[in-house]
Amino acid sequence: MTPAWLVPTVRATSWQPMAGVAVALSGVSALAGGLGRWPDSLLGIVAATLAAAVVAGLRDPAAALLAAVPTSAAVRRARRVALLAPVALLVWLAYLSAGHELPAARGWPLGLLAALTATGIAVAAWAPTRVAVSAGVAVPLLWVAVGRASHGLDPSVEEVLLAWKNYPWIVTAAAVAALLIGRNR
Amino acid sequence: MTIATVALPRVTAEPRAAVRRLAWIEGLRVLRHPAPWIGLLLSVGWAINVFDQTWASARYEGLVASVAPLLLGVSLASVSAFGREHVPVADDAPMSAAGRSAARLLGGVALVGLVALVVGAVAFWLRLRGGLALGDEPGRTAHAYYSLPELLQPVLLGCFAVALGAAVVHVVRQRLAASIALFLFWFLVGGTYWMFNGSVARWMAVVQTQPVFVEAGPRTADPTSFPSSWLLSVPGEFQDFWARLIVSPAMAAWHDVYLVALTMLAVAVAVPGRTRRWLLVSGALLALCAVLMQRMVTP
């Protein structure tokens, strides 16, 4: 038996960003397959885009209306994440598996997606309500973009800018901890 | 006694002054948007990274592609401006939706100006430093300069970025989704430009990089036997032969025409009105013509 919240939440969730990213990535995979070369440098960008698509799905135009209902914002957010995250994981695995046919593809870096998604959701939970989802979407995208452009900085600064790549599980743990601390927000 | 008067008919065309005024306001507003400035900083970071690479045309190609974050910023500012068209305006507003869109598009010229300034500054800096390294020994120069059509490409890409942001937010109707799509698009065409610059794909690529690699001889060939004026690339992981590097200003010029056509198509999607059909047809024909001409002049 499906829980009562499932169908309304599926209908209310914004799937458009996830669908768009999935279609774009299938195009990239097809193109890379045609060329016989895997765009290894794109991995962080793809993970950030998927993470942003998950966070964008948290956008709830009826949030103000639902503020008075007994189901808290954190529970509603968790339900949306429970729907969106598995889809993002499936898209990520499909993208990586397409790459495994080609040289230069490396392993199954699940940590990249976990770190960026958890960070985005944590930011969305802690940011002021008016900009919560926008900030949650922007942070993983900006973090990866800045990490890619960083050069010649202090090594400790570069460590932070590339933490999503070098220490993904530590970042994930920190983001989940922040999310749990802010669960009542 | 009642005096009946006939009201003057409504003027259907927007006064040009109003469009110009709105364009000015939008232009100032998009320049205050943080995205183009953050994009500019990221582009500088990318460009600095390019100078670490040493393969034959790394700097010549990479410097062109490093404009991608700036273009993403331009597109995001455009999304922000055109996203406001989703806010309902009264039907009897003094300016029609098409007029407002046209003014926003004109406001985007400020962002194109920013891109043009950056390109001009880079071109000037390249003149001062004596150009870029291009090629491998014995066919190598340390003084390669971009031709005018190549320098025009990023500026036209700026026009396309404005129109693309407008078109995407017009179709997707959700700023966040549009922003994510544009992020993926610009990092794809800029960060992995090599995917779109194969023998055929380069005619339809958004970011076209040069030089063209033309096979000069087999891996075992003696490079000193090639004419001394040739720029060369040594055989490597992705190329099993000695290649001659050729920069074609003619191909770059026709690619610029192709970018104009893409911009026309994106404007047709973004701006409602009577010109939409004309822009679609002429943009498609111009794009086709530009692709065919690039094919003809490709070395």
Short mmCIF file of C-alpha atoms in Angstrom, two decimals:
data_model
loop_
_atom_site.label_atom_id
_atom_site.label_comp_id
_atom_site.label_asym_id
_atom_site.label_seq_id
_atom_site.Cartn_x
_atom_site.Cartn_y
_atom_site.Cartn_z
CA MET A 1 0.00 0.00 0.00
CA THR A 2 1.39 3.38 -0.93
CA PRO A 3 1.58 6.07 1.75
CA ALA A 4 -1.02 8.80 1.45
CA TRP A 5 1.57 11.52 0.83
CA LEU A 6 3.22 9.78 -2.11
CA VAL A 7 0.96 10.61 -5.05
CA PRO A 8 0.29 14.26 -4.12
CA THR A 9 4.02 14.81 -3.50
CA VAL A 10 4.95 13.20 -6.82
CA ARG A 11 2.47 15.49 -8.55
CA ALA A 12 3.60 18.60 -6.70
CA THR A 13 7.33 18.00 -7.20
CA SER A 14 9.02 19.90 -9.98
CA TRP A 15 10.46 17.18 -12.24
CA GLN A 16 11.28 19.51 -15.10
CA PRO A 17 14.94 20.19 -14.16
CA MET A 18 15.68 16.50 -13.59
CA ALA A 19 14.08 15.51 -16.89
CA GLY A 20 15.99 18.22 -18.73
CA VAL A 21 19.31 17.16 -17.23
CA ALA A 22 18.62 13.48 -17.98
CA VAL A 23 17.87 14.26 -21.63
CA ALA A 24 20.98 16.44 -21.95
CA LEU A 25 23.20 13.77 -20.39
CA SER A 26 21.90 11.08 -22.70
CA GLY A 27 22.87 13.38 -25.58
CA VAL A 28 26.36 13.85 -24.09
CA SER A 29 26.75 10.08 -23.65
CA ALA A 30 25.67 9.44 -27.24
CA LEU A 31 28.08 12.08 -28.54
CA ALA A 32 30.97 10.74 -26.43
CA GLY A 33 30.18 7.22 -27.63
CA GLY A 34 30.25 8.45 -31.24
CA LEU A 35 33.61 10.13 -30.71
CA GLY A 36 35.04 7.23 -28.69
CA ARG A 37 36.34 9.62 -26.03
CA TRP A 38 34.90 10.15 -22.57
CA PRO A 39 34.67 13.75 -21.28
CA ASP A 40 36.36 13.02 -17.96
CA SER A 41 36.60 16.71 -17.08
CA LEU A 42 32.82 16.99 -17.19
CA LEU A 43 32.22 14.67 -14.24
CA GLY A 44 32.03 17.40 -11.59
CA ILE A 45 29.80 19.56 -13.80
CA VAL A 46 27.39 16.68 -14.37
CA ALA A 47 27.29 15.84 -10.64
CA ALA A 48 26.65 19.49 -9.78
CA THR A 49 23.89 19.74 -12.36
CA LEU A 50 22.16 16.65 -11.01
CA ALA A 51 22.52 17.92 -7.45
CA ALA A 52 21.03 21.26 -8.54
CA ALA A 53 18.15 19.43 -10.22
CA VAL A 54 17.40 17.62 -6.95
CA VAL A 55 17.43 20.88 -4.99
CA ALA A 56 15.32 22.65 -7.64
CA GLY A 57 12.72 19.91 -7.12
CA LEU A 58 12.31 21.14 -3.54
CA ARG A 59 10.70 24.34 -4.79
CA ASP A 60 7.21 24.44 -3.40
CA PRO A 61 5.04 27.32 -4.61
CA ALA A 62 2.45 26.37 -1.96
CA ALA A 63 4.95 26.47 0.92
CA ALA A 64 3.39 29.53 2.53
CA LEU A 65 -0.07 27.98 2.28
CA LEU A 66 1.12 24.72 3.84
CA ALA A 67 3.03 26.38 6.68
CA ALA A 68 0.06 25.94 9.00
CA VAL A 69 -0.47 22.20 8.39
CA PRO A 70 0.85 19.68 10.96
CA THR A 71 3.37 18.18 8.49
CA SER A 72 6.49 20.25 8.98
CA ALA A 73 8.52 21.82 6.17
CA ALA A 74 11.40 19.46 7.04
CA VAL A 75 9.18 16.39 6.57
CA ARG A 76 7.83 17.72 3.28
CA ARG A 77 11.38 18.43 2.16
CA ALA A 78 12.52 14.93 3.19
CA ARG A 79 9.69 13.36 1.20
CA ARG A 80 10.65 15.27 -1.91
CA VAL A 81 14.29 14.30 -1.46
CA ALA A 82 13.23 10.66 -1.03
CA LEU A 83 11.56 10.90 -4.44
CA LEU A 84 14.19 12.94 -6.28
CA ALA A 85 17.45 11.48 -4.95
CA PRO A 86 16.92 7.92 -6.27
CA VAL A 87 16.09 9.32 -9.70
CA ALA A 88 19.25 11.44 -9.64
CA LEU A 89 21.25 8.38 -8.60
CA LEU A 90 19.78 6.36 -11.47
CA VAL A 91 20.62 9.09 -14.00
CA TRP A 92 24.15 9.36 -12.56
CA LEU A 93 24.70 5.58 -12.75
CA ALA A 94 23.31 5.46 -16.29
CA TYR A 95 25.67 8.27 -17.30
CA LEU A 96 28.68 6.57 -15.68
CA SER A 97 27.83 3.17 -17.14
CA ALA A 98 27.70 4.70 -20.64
CA GLY A 99 31.22 5.98 -20.00
CA HIS A 100 32.55 2.62 -18.93
CA GLU A 101 32.46 1.48 -22.54
CA LEU A 102 35.06 4.12 -23.35
CA PRO A 103 38.65 4.79 -22.30
CA ALA A 104 39.31 7.42 -19.60
CA ALA A 105 36.14 6.63 -17.62
CA ARG A 106 37.05 6.13 -13.97
CA GLY A 107 35.13 4.01 -11.43
CA TRP A 108 31.79 4.85 -9.88
CA PRO A 109 32.31 8.15 -8.03
CA LEU A 110 29.04 8.15 -6.07
CA GLY A 111 30.60 10.45 -3.50
CA LEU A 112 30.64 13.40 -5.91
CA LEU A 113 26.89 13.33 -6.34
CA ALA A 114 26.27 12.64 -2.63
CA ALA A 115 28.50 15.52 -1.50
CA LEU A 116 27.05 18.11 -3.85
CA THR A 117 23.44 17.05 -3.35
CA ALA A 118 23.73 16.99 0.45
CA THR A 119 25.42 20.40 0.39
CA GLY A 120 22.70 21.88 -1.81
CA ILE A 121 19.92 20.51 0.39
CA ALA A 122 21.65 21.70 3.57
CA VAL A 123 22.01 25.19 2.11
CA ALA A 124 18.35 25.15 1.06
CA ALA A 125 17.39 24.19 4.62
CA TRP A 126 19.45 26.90 6.28
CA ALA A 127 19.10 29.80 3.83
CA PRO A 128 16.34 32.40 4.35
CA THR A 129 13.03 31.09 3.03
CA ARG A 130 12.76 33.68 0.25
CA VAL A 131 15.98 32.51 -1.44
CA ALA A 132 16.30 29.01 0.07
CA VAL A 133 15.92 26.89 -3.06
CA SER A 134 17.78 29.36 -5.31
CA ALA A 135 20.74 29.35 -2.91
CA GLY A 136 20.61 25.56 -2.65
CA VAL A 137 20.73 25.29 -6.44
CA ALA A 138 23.47 27.89 -6.83
CA VAL A 139 25.91 26.52 -4.26
CA PRO A 140 26.79 23.14 -5.86
CA LEU A 141 27.00 24.76 -9.31
CA LEU A 142 29.16 27.61 -8.10
CA TRP A 143 31.36 25.38 -5.96
CA VAL A 144 32.24 23.15 -8.91
CA ALA A 145 32.69 26.10 -11.28
CA VAL A 146 35.00 27.92 -8.85
CA GLY A 147 36.94 24.72 -8.16
CA ARG A 148 37.49 24.30 -11.86
CA ALA A 149 38.77 27.83 -12.28
CA SER A 150 40.96 27.88 -9.18
CA HIS A 151 44.65 28.11 -9.89
CA GLY A 152 47.77 29.14 -8.03
CA LEU A 153 45.89 29.77 -4.79
CA ASP A 154 47.02 28.85 -1.33
CA PRO A 155 46.94 25.00 -1.10
CA SER A 156 44.56 25.10 1.88
CA VAL A 157 42.15 27.30 -0.12
CA GLU A 158 42.36 24.92 -3.07
CA GLU A 159 41.66 22.02 -0.71
CA VAL A 160 38.41 23.72 0.31
CA LEU A 161 37.49 24.63 -3.27
CA LEU A 162 38.01 21.03 -4.37
CA ALA A 163 36.71 19.33 -1.21
CA TRP A 164 33.64 18.05 -3.09
CA LYS A 165 36.05 16.09 -5.28
CA ASN A 166 38.86 15.16 -2.89
CA TYR A 167 36.85 14.45 0.28
CA PRO A 168 33.30 13.79 -0.92
CA TRP A 169 32.20 11.60 1.98
CA ILE A 170 33.48 14.05 4.60
CA VAL A 171 31.56 16.81 2.83
CA THR A 172 28.48 14.59 2.71
CA ALA A 173 28.74 13.84 6.43
CA ALA A 174 29.17 17.53 7.28
CA ALA A 175 26.21 18.52 5.09
CA VAL A 176 23.97 15.80 6.56
CA ALA A 177 24.97 16.91 10.05
CA ALA A 178 24.06 20.50 9.17
CA LEU A 179 20.78 19.27 7.76
CA LEU A 180 19.95 17.33 10.90
CA ILE A 181 20.82 20.28 13.13
CA GLY A 182 18.52 22.45 11.02
CA ARG A 183 15.75 19.83 10.75
CA ASN A 184 13.24 22.08 12.48
CA ARG A 185 13.83 24.96 10.13
CA MET B 1 -27.56 68.76 -22.25
CA THR B 2 -25.24 65.89 -22.92
CA ILE B 3 -22.17 66.40 -25.04
CA ALA B 4 -20.95 63.20 -26.66
CA THR B 5 -17.31 63.03 -27.67
CA VAL B 6 -15.56 60.33 -29.60
CA ALA B 7 -12.48 58.94 -27.87
CA LEU B 8 -9.29 58.94 -29.89
CA PRO B 9 -8.33 55.46 -31.10
CA ARG B 10 -5.62 53.68 -29.05
CA VAL B 11 -2.21 53.85 -30.54
CA THR B 12 -1.18 50.24 -31.18
CA ALA B 13 2.48 50.81 -31.88
CA GLU B 14 4.75 51.52 -28.92
CA PRO B 15 6.35 54.91 -28.88
CA ARG B 16 10.03 54.32 -29.65
CA ALA B 17 11.06 56.55 -26.79
CA ALA B 18 9.32 54.21 -24.32
CA VAL B 19 11.11 51.16 -25.74
CA ARG B 20 14.43 53.00 -25.62
CA ARG B 21 13.80 54.08 -22.03
CA LEU B 22 12.92 50.56 -20.91
CA ALA B 23 15.97 49.20 -22.77
CA TRP B 24 18.15 51.69 -20.88
CA ILE B 25 16.66 50.60 -17.53
CA GLU B 26 17.08 46.92 -18.41
CA GLY B 27 20.64 47.54 -19.58
CA LEU B 28 21.59 49.09 -16.25
CA ARG B 29 19.81 46.33 -14.39
CA VAL B 30 21.59 43.45 -16.17
CA LEU B 31 24.93 45.16 -15.58
CA ARG B 32 24.14 45.18 -11.84
CA HIS B 33 23.42 41.43 -11.93
CA PRO B 34 26.25 39.51 -10.21
CA ALA B 35 26.32 36.58 -12.67
CA PRO B 36 28.30 38.25 -15.52
CA TRP B 37 30.91 39.55 -13.05
CA ILE B 38 31.29 36.18 -11.31
CA GLY B 39 31.48 34.61 -14.79
CA LEU B 40 34.21 37.06 -15.75
CA LEU B 41 36.29 36.07 -12.69
CA LEU B 42 35.82 32.39 -13.50
CA SER B 43 36.83 33.03 -17.11
CA VAL B 44 40.03 34.67 -15.92
CA GLY B 45 40.69 31.59 -13.74
CA TRP B 46 40.10 29.28 -16.72
CA ALA B 47 42.38 31.38 -18.92
CA ILE B 48 45.18 31.22 -16.35
CA ASN B 49 44.80 27.43 -16.17
CA VAL B 50 45.15 27.27 -19.96
CA PHE B 51 48.66 28.67 -19.75
CA ASP B 52 49.77 25.60 -17.74
CA GLN B 53 49.16 23.36 -20.73
CA THR B 54 51.86 22.79 -23.28
CA TRP B 55 50.44 20.74 -26.14
CA ALA B 56 50.56 22.22 -29.63
CA SER B 57 47.45 24.42 -29.68
CA ALA B 58 46.44 24.30 -25.99
CA ARG B 59 46.65 28.04 -25.43
CA TYR B 60 45.26 29.09 -28.79
CA GLU B 61 42.19 26.87 -28.38
CA GLY B 62 41.84 27.11 -24.62
CA LEU B 63 41.77 30.90 -24.47
CA VAL B 64 38.73 30.94 -26.78
CA ALA B 65 36.93 28.28 -24.73
CA SER B 66 37.68 30.06 -21.45
CA VAL B 67 35.05 32.66 -22.30
CA ALA B 68 32.33 30.09 -21.46
CA PRO B 69 31.80 31.08 -17.78
CA LEU B 70 31.40 34.73 -18.81
CA LEU B 71 28.83 33.69 -21.41
CA LEU B 72 27.02 31.63 -18.77
CA GLY B 73 26.88 34.76 -16.60
CA VAL B 74 25.48 36.74 -19.53
CA SER B 75 22.82 34.10 -20.13
CA LEU B 76 21.87 34.01 -16.43
CA ALA B 77 21.48 37.80 -16.36
CA SER B 78 19.28 37.49 -19.44
CA VAL B 79 17.22 34.78 -17.71
CA SER B 80 16.73 37.15 -14.80
CA ALA B 81 15.57 39.97 -17.10
CA PHE B 82 13.28 37.85 -19.26
CA GLY B 83 12.02 35.86 -16.26
CA ARG B 84 10.13 39.01 -15.29
CA GLU B 85 7.89 38.54 -18.31
CA HIS B 86 6.18 35.77 -16.34
CA VAL B 87 4.86 38.35 -13.88
CA PRO B 88 1.37 39.14 -15.15
CA VAL B 89 0.90 42.67 -16.46
CA ALA B 90 -2.52 44.24 -17.04
CA ASP B 91 -3.86 43.74 -20.56
CA ASP B 92 -4.17 47.48 -21.03
CA ALA B 93 -0.56 48.16 -20.02
CA PRO B 94 0.88 50.94 -22.14
CA MET B 95 3.47 48.63 -23.69
CA SER B 96 2.74 45.23 -25.26
CA ALA B 97 4.55 42.00 -24.34
CA ALA B 98 6.43 42.13 -27.64
CA GLY B 99 7.54 45.71 -26.93
CA ARG B 100 8.75 44.81 -23.46
CA SER B 101 10.64 41.79 -24.80
CA ALA B 102 12.26 43.91 -27.51
CA ALA B 103 13.35 46.45 -24.88
CA ARG B 104 14.84 43.70 -22.69
CA LEU B 105 16.67 42.36 -25.69
CA LEU B 106 18.06 45.81 -26.42
CA GLY B 107 19.07 46.07 -22.76
CA GLY B 108 21.13 42.93 -23.29
CA VAL B 109 23.38 44.94 -25.61
CA ALA B 110 25.03 46.23 -22.42
CA LEU B 111 26.19 42.68 -21.67
CA VAL B 112 27.43 42.25 -25.23
CA GLY B 113 29.37 45.48 -24.72
CA LEU B 114 30.96 43.97 -21.62
CA VAL B 115 32.03 40.88 -23.59
CA ALA B 116 33.39 43.10 -26.38
CA LEU B 117 35.41 45.09 -23.84
CA VAL B 118 36.90 41.91 -22.39
CA VAL B 119 37.77 40.60 -25.87
CA GLY B 120 39.35 43.92 -26.82
CA ALA B 121 41.40 43.95 -23.61
CA VAL B 122 42.62 40.38 -24.21
CA ALA B 123 43.53 41.17 -27.84
CA PHE B 124 45.49 44.24 -26.69
CA TRP B 125 47.24 42.21 -23.98
CA LEU B 126 48.18 39.55 -26.56
CA ARG B 127 49.72 42.26 -28.76
CA LEU B 128 51.74 43.50 -25.80
CA ARG B 129 53.02 40.05 -24.79
CA GLY B 130 53.86 39.07 -28.38
CA GLY B 131 51.16 36.51 -29.11
CA LEU B 132 50.58 32.90 -28.18
CA ALA B 133 52.61 29.74 -28.69
CA LEU B 134 51.24 27.49 -31.41
CA GLY B 135 52.62 24.23 -32.79
CA ASP B 136 55.36 21.77 -31.86
CA GLU B 137 59.02 21.86 -32.89
CA PRO B 138 60.19 22.05 -35.61
CA GLY B 139 56.97 23.75 -36.79
CA ARG B 140 56.26 26.16 -33.95
CA THR B 141 55.67 29.88 -33.44
CA ALA B 142 55.59 31.87 -30.23
CA HIS B 143 53.73 34.74 -31.90
CA ALA B 144 50.32 33.52 -32.99
CA TYR B 145 47.54 36.15 -33.04
CA TYR B 146 43.81 35.72 -33.49
CA SER B 147 42.39 37.00 -36.77
CA LEU B 148 39.51 39.52 -36.70
CA PRO B 149 36.76 36.94 -37.40
CA GLU B 150 38.12 34.83 -34.54
CA LEU B 151 38.03 37.83 -32.20
CA LEU B 152 34.49 38.56 -33.33
CA GLN B 153 33.34 35.08 -32.31
CA PRO B 154 33.18 35.71 -28.52
CA VAL B 155 31.32 38.99 -29.10
CA LEU B 156 28.72 37.24 -31.27
CA LEU B 157 28.59 34.49 -28.68
CA GLY B 158 27.68 37.24 -26.21
CA CYS B 159 24.72 38.18 -28.45
CA PHE B 160 23.76 34.52 -28.66
CA ALA B 161 24.09 34.11 -24.87
CA VAL B 162 21.62 36.97 -24.29
CA ALA B 163 19.15 35.55 -26.81
CA LEU B 164 19.61 32.00 -25.53
CA GLY B 165 18.89 32.99 -21.93
CA ALA B 166 15.74 34.76 -23.12
CA ALA B 167 14.64 31.82 -25.25
CA VAL B 168 15.27 29.18 -22.58
CA VAL B 169 13.38 31.00 -19.85
CA HIS B 170 10.57 31.75 -22.34
CA VAL B 171 10.20 28.04 -23.14
CA VAL B 172 10.95 26.49 -19.73
CA ARG B 173 9.08 29.23 -17.81
CA GLN B 174 11.02 28.45 -14.62
CA ARG B 175 14.14 30.42 -13.77
CA LEU B 176 15.84 27.69 -11.76
CA ALA B 177 15.34 25.02 -14.40
CA ALA B 178 16.49 27.46 -17.09
CA SER B 179 19.62 28.33 -15.08
CA ILE B 180 20.55 24.67 -14.57
CA ALA B 181 20.08 23.95 -18.28
CA LEU B 182 22.25 26.93 -19.24
CA PHE B 183 24.96 25.94 -16.75
CA LEU B 184 25.18 22.50 -18.33
CA PHE B 185 25.05 23.93 -21.85
CA TRP B 186 27.84 26.49 -21.48
CA PHE B 187 30.15 24.22 -19.48
CA LEU B 188 29.58 21.51 -22.06
CA VAL B 189 30.32 23.64 -25.12
CA GLY B 190 33.16 25.49 -23.38
CA GLY B 191 34.66 22.93 -21.02
CA THR B 192 34.57 20.07 -23.50
CA TYR B 193 34.84 22.06 -26.71
CA TRP B 194 36.87 19.26 -28.30
CA MET B 195 33.70 17.14 -28.44
CA PHE B 196 32.09 19.64 -30.80
CA ASN B 197 35.10 20.45 -32.95
CA GLY B 198 35.48 17.27 -34.94
CA SER B 199 35.78 17.30 -38.71
CA VAL B 200 32.05 17.87 -39.34
CA ALA B 201 30.75 18.98 -35.92
CA ARG B 202 32.90 22.13 -35.93
CA TRP B 203 30.70 23.75 -38.58
CA MET B 204 27.73 23.49 -36.21
CA ALA B 205 29.60 23.99 -32.95
CA VAL B 206 28.65 26.95 -30.80
CA VAL B 207 32.22 27.56 -29.63
CA GLN B 208 34.45 26.87 -32.60
CA THR B 209 38.14 26.49 -31.92
CA GLN B 210 40.99 26.62 -34.38
CA PRO B 211 43.49 25.55 -35.75
CA VAL B 212 42.35 22.71 -37.98
CA PHE B 213 44.56 19.62 -37.81
CA VAL B 214 45.36 18.38 -41.32
CA GLU B 215 47.34 15.17 -41.74
CA ALA B 216 50.83 16.04 -42.96
CA GLY B 217 52.56 12.67 -42.78
CA PRO B 218 52.69 9.34 -40.94
CA ARG B 219 54.03 8.94 -37.40
CA THR B 220 57.37 7.78 -38.81
CA ALA B 221 57.82 10.81 -41.10
CA ASP B 222 60.77 13.12 -40.64
CA PRO B 223 59.28 16.49 -39.57
CA THR B 224 62.22 18.42 -41.02
CA SER B 225 61.12 17.25 -44.48
CA PHE B 226 57.93 19.38 -44.21
CA PRO B 227 58.03 23.00 -45.45
CA SER B 228 59.56 25.24 -42.79
CA SER B 229 56.54 27.58 -42.84
CA TRP B 230 54.20 24.84 -41.61
CA LEU B 231 53.00 24.76 -38.02
CA LEU B 232 53.07 21.15 -36.82
CA SER B 233 51.62 18.92 -34.13
CA VAL B 234 53.50 15.79 -33.06
CA PRO B 235 51.73 12.40 -33.11
CA GLY B 236 50.21 11.62 -29.72
CA GLU B 237 47.49 9.85 -27.81
CA PHE B 238 44.62 11.24 -29.89
CA GLN B 239 46.38 11.67 -33.22
CA ASP B 240 48.37 8.97 -34.94
CA PHE B 241 50.12 11.21 -37.50
CA TRP B 242 52.08 14.41 -37.95
CA ALA B 243 49.50 17.15 -38.35
CA ARG B 244 49.74 20.53 -39.99
CA LEU B 245 47.95 23.27 -38.02
CA ILE B 246 45.97 25.64 -40.19
CA VAL B 247 44.05 28.67 -38.98
CA SER B 248 41.33 29.64 -41.42
CA PRO B 249 39.95 33.19 -41.02
CA ALA B 250 37.41 32.40 -43.77
CA MET B 251 35.99 29.50 -41.78
CA ALA B 252 35.88 31.68 -38.66
CA ALA B 253 34.05 34.40 -40.62
CA TRP B 254 31.38 31.98 -41.84
CA HIS B 255 31.10 30.59 -38.33
CA ASP B 256 30.39 34.16 -37.21
CA VAL B 257 27.55 34.26 -39.74
CA TYR B 258 26.33 30.96 -38.29
CA LEU B 259 26.28 32.53 -34.81
CA VAL B 260 24.24 35.46 -36.13
CA ALA B 261 21.77 32.92 -37.52
CA LEU B 262 21.59 31.07 -34.19
CA THR B 263 20.94 34.38 -32.43
CA MET B 264 18.12 35.15 -34.85
CA LEU B 265 16.55 31.76 -34.13
CA ALA B 266 16.83 32.25 -30.37
CA VAL B 267 15.32 35.75 -30.65
CA ALA B 268 12.46 34.29 -32.70
CA VAL B 269 11.70 31.90 -29.83
CA ALA B 270 12.04 34.56 -27.14
CA VAL B 271 10.26 37.56 -28.60
CA PRO B 272 6.63 37.31 -29.62
CA GLY B 273 5.37 39.46 -32.45
CA ARG B 274 5.13 39.81 -36.17
CA THR B 275 8.83 39.34 -36.81
CA ARG B 276 8.91 35.86 -35.29
CA ARG B 277 8.14 33.96 -38.52
CA TRP B 278 10.53 36.10 -40.56
CA LEU B 279 13.33 35.52 -38.02
CA LEU B 280 12.73 31.76 -37.95
CA VAL B 281 12.82 31.36 -41.72
CA SER B 282 15.71 33.71 -42.40
CA GLY B 283 17.69 32.40 -39.40
CA ALA B 284 17.31 28.80 -40.54
CA LEU B 285 18.32 29.66 -44.11
CA LEU B 286 21.29 31.72 -42.96
CA ALA B 287 22.46 28.92 -40.63
CA LEU B 288 22.26 26.40 -43.47
CA CYS B 289 24.15 28.73 -45.79
CA ALA B 290 26.84 29.38 -43.16
CA VAL B 291 27.34 25.65 -42.50
CA LEU B 292 27.70 24.95 -46.22
CA MET B 293 30.13 27.82 -46.67
CA GLN B 294 32.23 26.61 -43.72
CA ARG B 295 32.34 23.20 -45.36
CA MET B 296 33.60 24.78 -48.57
CA VAL B 297 36.38 26.83 -46.99
CA THR B 298 37.57 24.27 -44.40
CA PRO B 299 41.23 23.43 -45.04
#
